[in-house]
CSV table of C-alpha atoms in Angstrom, one decimal:
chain,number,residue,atom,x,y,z
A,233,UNK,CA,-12.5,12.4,-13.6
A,234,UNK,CA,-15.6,10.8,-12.9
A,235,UNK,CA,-18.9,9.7,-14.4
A,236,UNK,CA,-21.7,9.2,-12.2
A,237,UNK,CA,-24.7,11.3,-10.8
A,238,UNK,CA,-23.9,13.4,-8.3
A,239,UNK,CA,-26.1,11.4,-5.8
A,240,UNK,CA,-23.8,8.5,-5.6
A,241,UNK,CA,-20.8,8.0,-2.8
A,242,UNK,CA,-17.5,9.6,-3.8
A,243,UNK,CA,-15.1,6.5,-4.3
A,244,UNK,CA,-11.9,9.0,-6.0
A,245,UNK,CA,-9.1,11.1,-4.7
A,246,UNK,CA,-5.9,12.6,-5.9
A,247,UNK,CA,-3.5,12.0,-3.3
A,248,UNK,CA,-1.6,15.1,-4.9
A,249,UNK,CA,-4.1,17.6,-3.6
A,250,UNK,CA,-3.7,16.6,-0.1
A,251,UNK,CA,-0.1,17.3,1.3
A,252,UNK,CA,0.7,16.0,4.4
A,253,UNK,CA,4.1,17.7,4.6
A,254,UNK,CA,6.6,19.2,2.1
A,255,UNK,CA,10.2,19.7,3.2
A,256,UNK,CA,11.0,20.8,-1.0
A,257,UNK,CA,10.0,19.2,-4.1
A,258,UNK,CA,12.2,16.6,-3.8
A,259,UNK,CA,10.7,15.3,-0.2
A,260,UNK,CA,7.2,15.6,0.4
A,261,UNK,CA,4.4,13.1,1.6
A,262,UNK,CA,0.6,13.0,0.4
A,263,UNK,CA,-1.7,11.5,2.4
A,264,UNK,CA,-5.1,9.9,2.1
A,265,UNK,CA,-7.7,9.5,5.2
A,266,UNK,CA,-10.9,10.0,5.9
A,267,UNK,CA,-10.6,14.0,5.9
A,268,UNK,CA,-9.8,13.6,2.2
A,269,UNK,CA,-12.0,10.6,1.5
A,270,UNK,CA,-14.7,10.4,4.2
A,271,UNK,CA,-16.0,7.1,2.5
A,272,UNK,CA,-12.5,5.0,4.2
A,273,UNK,CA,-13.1,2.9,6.7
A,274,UNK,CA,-9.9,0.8,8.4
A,275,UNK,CA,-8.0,2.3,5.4
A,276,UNK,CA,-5.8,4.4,4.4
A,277,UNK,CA,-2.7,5.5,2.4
A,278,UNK,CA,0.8,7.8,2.4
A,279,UNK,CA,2.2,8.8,-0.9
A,280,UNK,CA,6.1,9.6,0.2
A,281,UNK,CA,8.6,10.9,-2.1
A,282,UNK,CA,12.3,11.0,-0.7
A,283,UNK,CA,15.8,12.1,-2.0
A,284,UNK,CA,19.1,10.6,-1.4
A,285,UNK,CA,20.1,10.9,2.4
A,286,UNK,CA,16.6,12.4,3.4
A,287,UNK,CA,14.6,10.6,6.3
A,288,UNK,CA,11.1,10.1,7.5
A,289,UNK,CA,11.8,10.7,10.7
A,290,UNK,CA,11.7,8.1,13.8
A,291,UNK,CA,7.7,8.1,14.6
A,292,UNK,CA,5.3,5.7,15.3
A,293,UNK,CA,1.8,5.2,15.1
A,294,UNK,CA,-0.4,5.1,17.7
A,295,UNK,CA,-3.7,3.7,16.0
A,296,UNK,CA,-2.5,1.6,12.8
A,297,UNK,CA,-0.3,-0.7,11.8
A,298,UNK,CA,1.6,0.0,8.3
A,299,UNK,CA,2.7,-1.8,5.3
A,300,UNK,CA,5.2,0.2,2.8
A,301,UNK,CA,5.4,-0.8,-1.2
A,302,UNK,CA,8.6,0.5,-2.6
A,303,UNK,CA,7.6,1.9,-5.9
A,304,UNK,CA,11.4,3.1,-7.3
A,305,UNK,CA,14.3,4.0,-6.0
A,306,UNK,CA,16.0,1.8,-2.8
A,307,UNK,CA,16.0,3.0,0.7
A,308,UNK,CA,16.3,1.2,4.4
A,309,UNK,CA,13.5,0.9,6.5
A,310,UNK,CA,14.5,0.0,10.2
A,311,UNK,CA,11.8,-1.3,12.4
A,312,UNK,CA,12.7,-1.4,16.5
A,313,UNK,CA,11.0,-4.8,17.6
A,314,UNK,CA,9.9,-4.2,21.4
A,315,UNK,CA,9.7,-8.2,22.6
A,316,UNK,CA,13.6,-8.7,22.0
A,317,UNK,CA,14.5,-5.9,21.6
A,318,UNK,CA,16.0,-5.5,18.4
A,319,UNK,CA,16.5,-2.9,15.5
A,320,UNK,CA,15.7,-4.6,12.2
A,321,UNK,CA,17.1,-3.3,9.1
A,322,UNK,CA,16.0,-3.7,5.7
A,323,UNK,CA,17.5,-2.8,2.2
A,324,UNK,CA,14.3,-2.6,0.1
A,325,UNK,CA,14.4,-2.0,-3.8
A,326,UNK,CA,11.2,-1.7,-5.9
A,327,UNK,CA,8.3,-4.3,-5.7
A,328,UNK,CA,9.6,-5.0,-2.0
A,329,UNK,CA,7.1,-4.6,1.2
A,330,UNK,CA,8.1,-4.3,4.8
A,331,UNK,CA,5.2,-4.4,7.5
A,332,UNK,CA,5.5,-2.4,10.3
A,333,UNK,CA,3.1,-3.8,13.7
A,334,UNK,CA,0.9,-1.0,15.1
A,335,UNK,CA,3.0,1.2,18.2
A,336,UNK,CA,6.5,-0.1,16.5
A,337,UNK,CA,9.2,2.6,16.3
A,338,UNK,CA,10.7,2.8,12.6
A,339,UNK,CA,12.2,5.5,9.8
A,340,UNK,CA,12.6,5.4,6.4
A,341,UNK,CA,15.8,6.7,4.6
A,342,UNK,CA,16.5,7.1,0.8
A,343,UNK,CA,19.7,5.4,-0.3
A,344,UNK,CA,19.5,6.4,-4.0
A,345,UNK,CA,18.9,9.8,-5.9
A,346,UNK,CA,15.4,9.8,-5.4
A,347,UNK,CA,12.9,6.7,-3.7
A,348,UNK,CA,8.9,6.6,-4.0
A,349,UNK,CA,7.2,4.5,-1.4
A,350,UNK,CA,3.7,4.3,-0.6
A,351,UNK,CA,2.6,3.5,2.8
A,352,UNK,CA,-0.8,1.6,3.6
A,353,UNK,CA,-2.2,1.5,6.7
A,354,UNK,CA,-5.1,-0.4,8.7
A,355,UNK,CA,-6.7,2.6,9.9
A,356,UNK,CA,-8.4,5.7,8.0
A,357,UNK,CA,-7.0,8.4,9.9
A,358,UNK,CA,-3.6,7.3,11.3
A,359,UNK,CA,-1.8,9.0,14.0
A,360,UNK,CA,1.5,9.8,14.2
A,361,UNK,CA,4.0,10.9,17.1
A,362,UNK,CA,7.0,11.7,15.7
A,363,UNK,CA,10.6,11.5,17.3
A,364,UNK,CA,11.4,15.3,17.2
A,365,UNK,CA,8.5,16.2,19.4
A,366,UNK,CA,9.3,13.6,21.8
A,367,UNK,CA,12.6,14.7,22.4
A,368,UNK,CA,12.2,18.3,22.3
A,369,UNK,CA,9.3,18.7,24.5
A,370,UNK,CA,10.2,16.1,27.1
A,371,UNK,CA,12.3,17.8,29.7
A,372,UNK,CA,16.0,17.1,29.8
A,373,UNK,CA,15.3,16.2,33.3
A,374,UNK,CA,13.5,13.1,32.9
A,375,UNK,CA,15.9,11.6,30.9
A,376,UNK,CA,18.6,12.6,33.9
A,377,UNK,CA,16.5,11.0,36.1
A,378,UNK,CA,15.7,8.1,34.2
A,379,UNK,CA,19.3,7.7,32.7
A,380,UNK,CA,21.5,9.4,34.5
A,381,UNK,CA,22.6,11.3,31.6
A,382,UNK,CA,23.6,15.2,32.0
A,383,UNK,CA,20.6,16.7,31.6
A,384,UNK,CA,22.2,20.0,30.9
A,385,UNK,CA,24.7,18.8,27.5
A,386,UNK,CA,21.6,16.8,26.7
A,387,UNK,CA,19.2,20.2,26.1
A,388,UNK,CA,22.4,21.7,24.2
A,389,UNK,CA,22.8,18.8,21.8
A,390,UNK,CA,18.9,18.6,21.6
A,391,UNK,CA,18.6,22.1,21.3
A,392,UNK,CA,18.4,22.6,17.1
A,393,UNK,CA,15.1,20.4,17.1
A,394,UNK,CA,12.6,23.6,17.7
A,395,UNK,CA,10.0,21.8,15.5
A,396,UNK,CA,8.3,18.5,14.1
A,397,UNK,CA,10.7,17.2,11.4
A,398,UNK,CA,8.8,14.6,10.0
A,399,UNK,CA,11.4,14.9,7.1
A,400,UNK,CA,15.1,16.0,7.5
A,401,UNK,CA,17.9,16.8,7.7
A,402,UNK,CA,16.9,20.1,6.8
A,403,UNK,CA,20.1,21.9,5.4
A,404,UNK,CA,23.4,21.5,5.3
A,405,UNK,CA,24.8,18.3,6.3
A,406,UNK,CA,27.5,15.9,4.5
A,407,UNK,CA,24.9,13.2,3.0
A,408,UNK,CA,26.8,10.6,0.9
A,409,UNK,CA,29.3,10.4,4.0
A,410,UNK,CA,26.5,10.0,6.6
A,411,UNK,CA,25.1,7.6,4.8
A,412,UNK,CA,28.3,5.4,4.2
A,413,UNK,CA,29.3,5.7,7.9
A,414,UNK,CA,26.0,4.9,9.3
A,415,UNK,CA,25.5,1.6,6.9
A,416,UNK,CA,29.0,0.0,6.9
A,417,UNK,CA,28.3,-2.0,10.3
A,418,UNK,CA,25.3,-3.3,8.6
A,419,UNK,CA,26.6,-4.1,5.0
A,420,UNK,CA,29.3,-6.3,7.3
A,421,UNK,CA,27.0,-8.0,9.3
A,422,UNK,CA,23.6,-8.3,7.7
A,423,UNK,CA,22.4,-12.0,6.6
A,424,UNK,CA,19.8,-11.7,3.6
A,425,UNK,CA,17.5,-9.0,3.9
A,426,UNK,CA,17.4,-8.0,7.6
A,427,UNK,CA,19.2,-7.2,10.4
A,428,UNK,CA,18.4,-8.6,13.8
A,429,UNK,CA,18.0,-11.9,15.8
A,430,UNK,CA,16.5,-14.6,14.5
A,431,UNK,CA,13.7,-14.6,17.4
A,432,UNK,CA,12.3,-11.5,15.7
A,433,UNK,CA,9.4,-11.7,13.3
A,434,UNK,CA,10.2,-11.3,9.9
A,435,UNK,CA,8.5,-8.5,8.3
A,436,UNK,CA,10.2,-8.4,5.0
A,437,UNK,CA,9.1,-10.0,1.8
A,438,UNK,CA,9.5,-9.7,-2.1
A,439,UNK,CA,6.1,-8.9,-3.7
A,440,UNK,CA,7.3,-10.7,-6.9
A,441,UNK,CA,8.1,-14.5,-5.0
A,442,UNK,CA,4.0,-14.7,-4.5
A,443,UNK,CA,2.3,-14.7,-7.8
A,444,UNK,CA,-1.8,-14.6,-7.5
A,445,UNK,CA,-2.6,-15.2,-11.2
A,446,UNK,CA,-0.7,-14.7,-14.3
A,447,UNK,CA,-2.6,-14.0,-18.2
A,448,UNK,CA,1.2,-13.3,-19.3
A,449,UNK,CA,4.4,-11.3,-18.5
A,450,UNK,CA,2.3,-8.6,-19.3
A,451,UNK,CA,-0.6,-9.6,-17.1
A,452,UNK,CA,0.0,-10.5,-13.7
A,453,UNK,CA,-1.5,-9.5,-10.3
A,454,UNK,CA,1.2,-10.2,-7.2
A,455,UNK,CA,0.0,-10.6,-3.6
A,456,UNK,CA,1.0,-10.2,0.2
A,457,UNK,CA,-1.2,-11.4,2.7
A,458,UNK,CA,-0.8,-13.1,6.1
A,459,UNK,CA,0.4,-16.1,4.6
A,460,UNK,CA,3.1,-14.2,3.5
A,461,UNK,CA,3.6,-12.4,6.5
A,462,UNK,CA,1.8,-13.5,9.7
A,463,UNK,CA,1.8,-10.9,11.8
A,464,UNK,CA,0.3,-9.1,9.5
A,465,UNK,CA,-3.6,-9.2,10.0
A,466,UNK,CA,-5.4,-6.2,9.1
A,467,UNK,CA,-3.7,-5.4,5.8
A,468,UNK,CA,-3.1,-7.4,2.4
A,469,UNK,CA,-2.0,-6.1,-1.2
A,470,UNK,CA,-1.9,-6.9,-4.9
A,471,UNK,CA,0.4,-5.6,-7.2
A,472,UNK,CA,-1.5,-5.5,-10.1
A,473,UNK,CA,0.2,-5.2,-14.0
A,474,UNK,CA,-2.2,-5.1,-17.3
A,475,UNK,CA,-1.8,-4.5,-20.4
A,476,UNK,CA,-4.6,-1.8,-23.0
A,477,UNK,CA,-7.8,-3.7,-23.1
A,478,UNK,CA,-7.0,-6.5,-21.0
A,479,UNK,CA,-9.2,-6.4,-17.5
A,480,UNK,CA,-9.5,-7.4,-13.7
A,481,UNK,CA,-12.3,-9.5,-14.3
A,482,UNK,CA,-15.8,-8.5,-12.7
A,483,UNK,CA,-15.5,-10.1,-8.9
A,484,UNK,CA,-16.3,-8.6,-5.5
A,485,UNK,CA,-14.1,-9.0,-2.4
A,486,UNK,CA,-16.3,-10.8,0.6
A,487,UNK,CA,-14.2,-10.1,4.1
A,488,UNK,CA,-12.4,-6.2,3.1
A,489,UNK,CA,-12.9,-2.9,1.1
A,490,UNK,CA,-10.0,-2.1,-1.1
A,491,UNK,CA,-8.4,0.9,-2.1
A,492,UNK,CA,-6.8,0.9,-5.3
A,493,UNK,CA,-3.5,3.9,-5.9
A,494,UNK,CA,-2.2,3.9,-9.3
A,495,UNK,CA,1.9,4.0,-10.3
A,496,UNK,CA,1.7,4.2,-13.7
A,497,UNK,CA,-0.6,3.9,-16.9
A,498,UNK,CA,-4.6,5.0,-16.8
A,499,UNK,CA,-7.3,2.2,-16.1
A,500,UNK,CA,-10.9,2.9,-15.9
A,501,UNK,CA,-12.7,1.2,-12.6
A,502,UNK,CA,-16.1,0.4,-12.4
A,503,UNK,CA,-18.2,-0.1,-9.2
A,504,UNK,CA,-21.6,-1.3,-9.0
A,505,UNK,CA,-23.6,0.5,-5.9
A,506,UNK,CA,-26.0,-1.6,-4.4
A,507,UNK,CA,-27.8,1.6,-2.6
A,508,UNK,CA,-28.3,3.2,-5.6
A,509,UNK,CA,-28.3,0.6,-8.4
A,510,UNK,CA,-25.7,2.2,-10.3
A,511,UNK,CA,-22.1,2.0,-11.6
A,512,UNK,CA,-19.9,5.1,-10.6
A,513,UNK,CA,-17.1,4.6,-13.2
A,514,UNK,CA,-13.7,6.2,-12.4
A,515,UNK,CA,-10.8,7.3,-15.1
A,516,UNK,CA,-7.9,7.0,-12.7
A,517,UNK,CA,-4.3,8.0,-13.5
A,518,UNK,CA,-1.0,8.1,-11.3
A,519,UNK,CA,-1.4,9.0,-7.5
A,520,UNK,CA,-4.9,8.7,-7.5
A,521,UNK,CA,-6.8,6.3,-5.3
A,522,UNK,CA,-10.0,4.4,-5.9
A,523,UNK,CA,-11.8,2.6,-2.6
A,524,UNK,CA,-13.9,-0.3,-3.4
A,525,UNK,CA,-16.3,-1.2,-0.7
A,526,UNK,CA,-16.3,-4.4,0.5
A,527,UNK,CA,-18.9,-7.0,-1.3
A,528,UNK,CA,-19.3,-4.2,-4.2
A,529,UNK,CA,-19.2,-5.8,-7.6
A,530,UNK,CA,-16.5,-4.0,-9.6
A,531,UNK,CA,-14.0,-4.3,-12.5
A,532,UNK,CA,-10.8,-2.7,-13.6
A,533,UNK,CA,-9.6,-2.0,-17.3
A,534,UNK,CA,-6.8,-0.8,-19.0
A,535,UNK,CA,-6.9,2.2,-21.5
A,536,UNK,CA,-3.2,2.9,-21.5
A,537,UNK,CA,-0.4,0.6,-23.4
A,538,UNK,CA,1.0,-0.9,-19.7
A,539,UNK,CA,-0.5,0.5,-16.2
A,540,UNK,CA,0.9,-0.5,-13.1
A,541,UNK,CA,-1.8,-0.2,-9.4
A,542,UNK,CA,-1.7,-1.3,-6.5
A,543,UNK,CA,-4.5,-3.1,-4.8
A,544,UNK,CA,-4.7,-2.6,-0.9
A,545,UNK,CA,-7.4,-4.1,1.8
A,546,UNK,CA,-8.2,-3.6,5.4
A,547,UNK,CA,-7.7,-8.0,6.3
A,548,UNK,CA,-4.9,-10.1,5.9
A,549,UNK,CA,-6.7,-12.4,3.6
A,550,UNK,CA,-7.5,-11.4,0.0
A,551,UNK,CA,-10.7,-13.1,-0.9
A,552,UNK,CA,-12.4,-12.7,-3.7
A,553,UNK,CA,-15.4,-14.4,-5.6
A,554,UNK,CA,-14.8,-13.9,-9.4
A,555,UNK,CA,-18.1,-13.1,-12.0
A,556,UNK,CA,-16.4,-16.0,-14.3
A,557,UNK,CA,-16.8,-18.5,-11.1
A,558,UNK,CA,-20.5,-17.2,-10.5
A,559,UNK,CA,-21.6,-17.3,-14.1
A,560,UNK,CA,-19.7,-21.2,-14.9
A,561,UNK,CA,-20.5,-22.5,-11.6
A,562,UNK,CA,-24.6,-21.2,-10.8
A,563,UNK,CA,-26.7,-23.8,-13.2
A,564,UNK,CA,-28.7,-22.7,-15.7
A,565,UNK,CA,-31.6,-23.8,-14.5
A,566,UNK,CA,-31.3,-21.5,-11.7
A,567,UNK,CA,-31.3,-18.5,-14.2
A,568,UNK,CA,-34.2,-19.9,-15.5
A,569,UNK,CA,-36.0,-20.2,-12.5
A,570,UNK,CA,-34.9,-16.7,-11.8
A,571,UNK,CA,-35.6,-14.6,-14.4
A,572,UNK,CA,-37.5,-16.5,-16.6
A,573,UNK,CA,-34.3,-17.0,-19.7
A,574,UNK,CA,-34.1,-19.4,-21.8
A,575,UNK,CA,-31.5,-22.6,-19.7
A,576,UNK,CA,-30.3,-24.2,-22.3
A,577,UNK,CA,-29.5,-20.9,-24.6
A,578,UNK,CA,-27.9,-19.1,-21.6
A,579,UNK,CA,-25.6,-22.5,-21.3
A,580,UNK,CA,-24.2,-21.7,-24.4
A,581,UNK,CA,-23.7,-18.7,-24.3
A,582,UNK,CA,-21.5,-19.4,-21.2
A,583,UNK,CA,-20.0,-22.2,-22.6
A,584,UNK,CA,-16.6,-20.1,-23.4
A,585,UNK,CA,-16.1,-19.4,-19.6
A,586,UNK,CA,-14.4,-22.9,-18.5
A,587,UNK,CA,-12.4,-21.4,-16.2
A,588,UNK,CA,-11.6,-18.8,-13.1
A,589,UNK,CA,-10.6,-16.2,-14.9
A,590,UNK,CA,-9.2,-13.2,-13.0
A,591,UNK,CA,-7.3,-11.1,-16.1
A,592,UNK,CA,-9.4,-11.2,-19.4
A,593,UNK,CA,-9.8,-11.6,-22.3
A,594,UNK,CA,-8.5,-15.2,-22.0
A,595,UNK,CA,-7.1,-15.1,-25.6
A,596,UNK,CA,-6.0,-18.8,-26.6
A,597,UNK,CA,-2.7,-17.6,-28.0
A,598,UNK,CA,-1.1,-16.3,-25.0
A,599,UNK,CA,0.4,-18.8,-22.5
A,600,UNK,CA,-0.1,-18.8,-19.3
């Protein structure tokens, strides 16, 4: 999968040879930290596959805040805010994002016959506690004493969680009308996309209502970022489509690394290491990831007919300085004085670059 000496830093990973947890082949999460790819800093990545009625269980994370991509399928993501309090509920279909602030309570359940979501998060190695070990190892005595509920029925009814779910139910129970029951109160009384006071932050946003740069239909790189969502600070992404041949021009990213997890199609990435003066070059195909340190100049092309990635960084900025800006914009006589070529032949050869290009090749034909 890769070609480059052995002496460089690993950038790759298949997310499918790490399993975080498998419940059956339907419902299983891959993950992608710094055990799997030491290189991650303030980074990493969950690769969740649900079924209809099946739940990521109530957890939250200790260490990182999170930002999930819904890849296919629909599901609802409810998110407890802690300042009002309130329980916000989100419907999310594909190309949809919902952030989730570091320490916030939140679950994930799939609404349709099968849901792929990937889950980014601000930290390499994120932590997770998990509701089912928080209520079956605290005693039922504290919550007595805290609630005056009867701490006796309490360790009855709690008495079938003997393990960490992290995915359930497990067996057994009536799906399509636990799922209608649960939801009718907020199909009645939800107003757009959420569920919850209007003092709450909204966390929610269509991937697709922010477009970054467009080449064609084909062509087109989407973005979240702060501005987008404010109180998100620590993570941004790009939803990325190209077309075969067409590329993510040569740039580099100044203020985050990025970690790039592909949906669908193959692209080859390209990295230029400044420790060893060499580019690791990476055939990536679906579920893998690619990390791309920050200020490392890098491209991205398309060997497939469509491919579909998505782009991820540790800020909530995306910044990047482009190789068509840095070539149009330096003058020649600086190359000159540089490296000793020729100004005025070097001008026309850059002549054709007029303009920040982002996706290439800029072919006159297409509209923008």
């Amino acid at each position: 999968m890769k070609n480059n000496q052995t002496s460089n830093t690993n950038l790759f990973f298949d997310s499918r040879e790490s399993v975080f947890f498998k419940r059956n082949a339907e419902n299983i999460i891959f993950q992608v930290t710094s055990v799997q790819l030491p290189v991650l800093r303030d980074i990493g990545l969950d690769n969740i596959f649900l079924s209809r009625g099946h739940i990521l269980e109530p957890h939250w994370h200790p260490n990182a805040a999170e930002l999930d991509y819904v890849v296919s399928g629909e599901a609802i993501i409810s998110v407890l805010d802690p300042f009002t309090p309130q329980l916000l509920t989100y419907r999310v279909k594909p190309g949809d994002v919902v952030f989730i602030p570091i320490n916030w309570w939140h679950w994930i359940i799939s609404i349709t016959e099968e849901a792929h979501i990937v889950a980014i998060y601000d930290n390499e190695k994120r932590e997770n506690i998990f509701g089912s070990d928080i209520l079956r190892k605290t005693p039922p005595e504290v919550f007595q004493l805290a609630y005056g509920v009867n701490a006796e029925k309490l360790a009855k009814v709690l008495a079938p969680i003997t393990e960490t779910v992290v995915i359930g139910p497990k067996t057994g129970v009536p799906l399509d009308d636990l799922i209608s029951e649960m939801f009718a109160p907020m199909n009645r009384r939800r107003q757009g996309m959420w569920w919850g006071p209007k003092t709450s932050p909204d966390l929610f946003f269509d991937v697709s209502d922010n477009v970054g740069f467009q080449r064609n239909p084909e062509n087109v790189l989407y973005e979240v970022t702060s501005a987008q969502i404010p109180e998100m600070q620590d993570l941004a992404l790009g939803d990325l489509f190209l077309s075969r041949a067409h590329i993510r021009e040569p740039h580099w990213h100044p203020n985050a690394d990025e970690l790039d997890f592909v949906i669908f199609g193959e692209v080859i990435i390209s990295i230029f290491n400044p420790s060893t003066l060499e580019f690791q070059t990476y055939h990536v195909k679906p579920g893998q990831v690619t990390l791309l340190p920050k200020g490392w100049w890098h491209w991205i092309t398309c060997v497939t007919e469509e491919a579909h990635l998505l782009v991820a960084f540790n800020d909530g900025q995306i910044q990047s300085v482009e190789g068509s800006d840095v070539l149009r914009l330096t003058p020649p006589d600086v190359f000159e004085l540089a490296y000793d070529v020729n100004a005025r032949k070097i001008d026309k050869v850059l002549s054709p670059i007029d303009e920040t290009v982002v996706i290439g090749p800029p072919d006159t034909d297409e509209s923008d």
